Amino acid sequence: MDKVDLSQFQFEGLEAQHLSDLRSLDEHDRERLLMSGVDVSELGRSGSFLHMDHAEAYCNTKNEGVEIMDIKDALKKYDGLPEYFWKLVDKDKDDYTRKANEVLQGGYFIRTRPGAKIKEPVQSCLFIKSQKAGQSVHNIVIVEEDSELHIITGCAVSRDTQSSAHIGISEFFVKKNAKLTFTMVHNWGENVSVVPRSAGVIEEGGVFQNNYVLLKPVKYLQMYPTLTLAGRGAVARFNSVMVAPKGSHIDSGNRIILNAPDTRGEIISRTISTGGTIIARGDIQAYAVPARGHLECKGLILGGGVIHAIPELKGAAEGVELSHEAAVGKIAQEEIEYLMARGLDEEEATSTIVRGFLNVDIMGLPAKLKESIDRTIEESQKDMF
Amino acid sequence: MLHIENLHVKIGEREVLNGIDLHIKEGETFILFGPNGSGKTSLLMTLMGFGNYTVTEGKIVFKGQDITAATTYERARLGLGMSFQRPPTIHGLPVRQMLKLIARGRDVDLEGMARQVNFHQFLERDVNAGFSGGEIKRSEILQLMAQKPSLVLFDEPESGVDLENMALIGRTVRELIENGRTPEPGHSMKELRARRQTSGLIITHTGYILDYITADRGQVLYNGHLCCEDSPRRILEHIRQYGYKECVRCLRVPAGLADAPQE
């Protein structure tokens, strides 16, 4: 798979109009947002952020414990964010990071107050509406000491958008005893190329739970978010669910670096190919003890395609405990027959098993988002059998 | 309820059942004995219609319908219910959700049923994930309670179950098959028994289950043949004393003499 040719896309000049209300989006766009976990009514949300094409379109904070603004405003307000901006991701890593450094369209800056437990999620959406649009955003999330935050971020393209590209730099800072749940739902299109570059650092006693859901086609997705556990007792978890229909090329990994004693890392990925290609990578590295890590990547091939699971473990200290479990296969006939013996027909049985396999339940998502994901899984099952 | 006629079954090229005839009446409980590998589990699997078991001759009639070619779920919906001895784990499917799927929209008291088999603390666990032998049995019984079959196929209710759990499992199997009938004023037990609809076909090695249920008839399956019909208790005593070798002799005796006393 060739890299994304950035010269094919327009990175400037598509500044969206500012919206006074998310409900002013048209029906199709609202629908796309909803599928990505973004509720335009903003009920049950602590705040919202929308970046459309090349600029911020909406930003609203409902909870004074959390600050949400466009990254450009944050850079101005906080003198360029010297402790955070380009601190975890190398701006010279590749063509995409260089492009992102060269063209900064926006992105979100989200920071909690120390000790603030933000119960309702903050929602954000990076949306592409124009043809041939190249989106380049930079996001910074800071969860201050003893605070808690859940961010739901949906990335989507408008129904009519054909070809586009998205570069997203994300840097996460989870401070001492803080907790971040970050749920990302991708709804790109079959002509959209996506290259997120994400990294996070978790300090002592901090927890980072990262959920990733991709059920819709994408032309090309390549990412390898890395979380470093830098303080004693820090915990990181990745849960990913990916479906690749024909035409999708997904190269996606998760990396956890256990750099302090008493740290734990877990990577779980569930992938289904219905004709596309998935390279499911995973890497846990341990440089301190005691440290525990477990990596589980399981794939089902339903209706063609390729799944290439590449789990890696590196222990660099005596006493580390790292393990992995990888499987690529099909639905067991025995399981289908078991459910059929209880009265489920073959289709009900297989869809029940697939839904259980994808196991979105463990992500602990708000009911509405969970429903929307369940519906999308159901729709995508048409390609599976 | 169930009529099996001259049933021949193959797994691949190997014939595992060669000419089974078996009738089970409404409300009747039938016990199937037999050594390991004699074809007992194959018979149950064939009745349920699983893929590996190919009927080459004969037919299965259930509630008056020829189900020899029916799919597994059609049989289940018609009222055949089976307790698996080694069911697969279904990851990501909690027991509670499984029970709802089985009930198919019928209003059932899941909590109450689960408490009956002491399984309410497992409702949020994935089906069969890390269950012990006894937990698997309780889970299977609970699923059958939600399914309400009219013929229960039970493969070794006592396997992998400790003595303490055996009493619970024995009682609930009785509940499932005998619908918990106790004498009522104005009706004799005999009348109640006649009204009973649920039948059972139970495989047992140890016979412990016979302490809990009223089994009407029994037979030994040996090498793919059914033989030696008698009361289950008598068959059990006989096997305990002499093993299955007597069945071999019994099969050698020409038909017609097989029923004659052997001693």
Short mmCIF file of C-alpha atoms in Angstrom, two decimals, chain A residues 270 298 333-346 348 352-353 355-357 359 361, chain B residues 48 50-51 72-73 76-77 82 84 87-93 98 101-102 104 128 140 143 147:
data_model
loop_
_atom_site.label_atom_id
_atom_site.label_comp_id
_atom_site.label_asym_id
_atom_site.label_seq_id
_atom_site.Cartn_x
_atom_site.Cartn_y
_atom_site.Cartn_z
CA ARG A 270 -10.72 -7.57 17.88
CA LYS A 298 -7.97 -11.84 17.73
CA GLN A 333 -19.31 -24.27 13.98
CA GLU A 334 -19.70 -25.72 17.47
CA GLU A 335 -20.70 -22.31 18.84
CA ILE A 336 -23.27 -21.77 16.08
CA GLU A 337 -24.79 -25.19 16.68
CA TYR A 338 -24.92 -24.59 20.42
CA LEU A 339 -27.00 -21.46 19.93
CA MET A 340 -29.13 -23.14 17.25
CA ALA A 341 -29.91 -25.92 19.70
CA ARG A 342 -31.44 -23.19 21.89
CA GLY A 343 -33.72 -22.02 19.08
CA LEU A 344 -31.68 -19.28 17.38
CA ASP A 345 -31.59 -19.56 13.61
CA GLU A 346 -28.23 -19.54 11.87
CA GLU A 348 -29.18 -14.93 14.79
CA THR A 352 -24.80 -13.03 18.35
CA ILE A 353 -21.33 -14.58 18.22
CA ARG A 355 -21.33 -9.13 18.51
CA GLY A 356 -19.88 -11.03 21.45
CA PHE A 357 -16.56 -11.28 19.66
CA ASN A 359 -17.43 -7.08 22.69
CA ASP A 361 -19.59 -3.76 26.18
CA MET B 48 -30.63 -32.40 17.74
CA PHE B 50 -25.88 -31.45 14.31
CA GLY B 51 -23.85 -31.22 11.12
CA THR B 72 -31.32 -27.75 14.62
CA TYR B 73 -33.23 -24.57 15.42
CA ALA B 76 -35.43 -26.64 19.17
CA ARG B 77 -38.45 -24.47 18.40
CA MET B 82 -30.62 -30.58 24.97
CA PHE B 84 -24.68 -30.24 26.56
CA PRO B 87 -20.70 -26.71 25.73
CA PRO B 88 -18.46 -24.12 24.05
CA THR B 89 -17.73 -20.74 25.63
CA ILE B 90 -19.48 -17.83 23.95
CA HIS B 91 -17.26 -14.82 24.59
CA GLY B 92 -18.96 -11.49 25.07
CA LEU B 93 -22.40 -13.05 25.60
CA MET B 98 -28.41 -15.69 26.36
CA LEU B 101 -32.47 -14.82 23.39
CA ILE B 102 -33.66 -18.30 24.32
CA ARG B 104 -37.70 -15.48 22.31
CA ASN B 128 -19.54 -21.05 30.01
CA GLU B 140 -27.47 -25.70 30.99
CA GLN B 143 -31.12 -22.31 29.75
CA GLN B 147 -36.48 -22.75 26.61
#
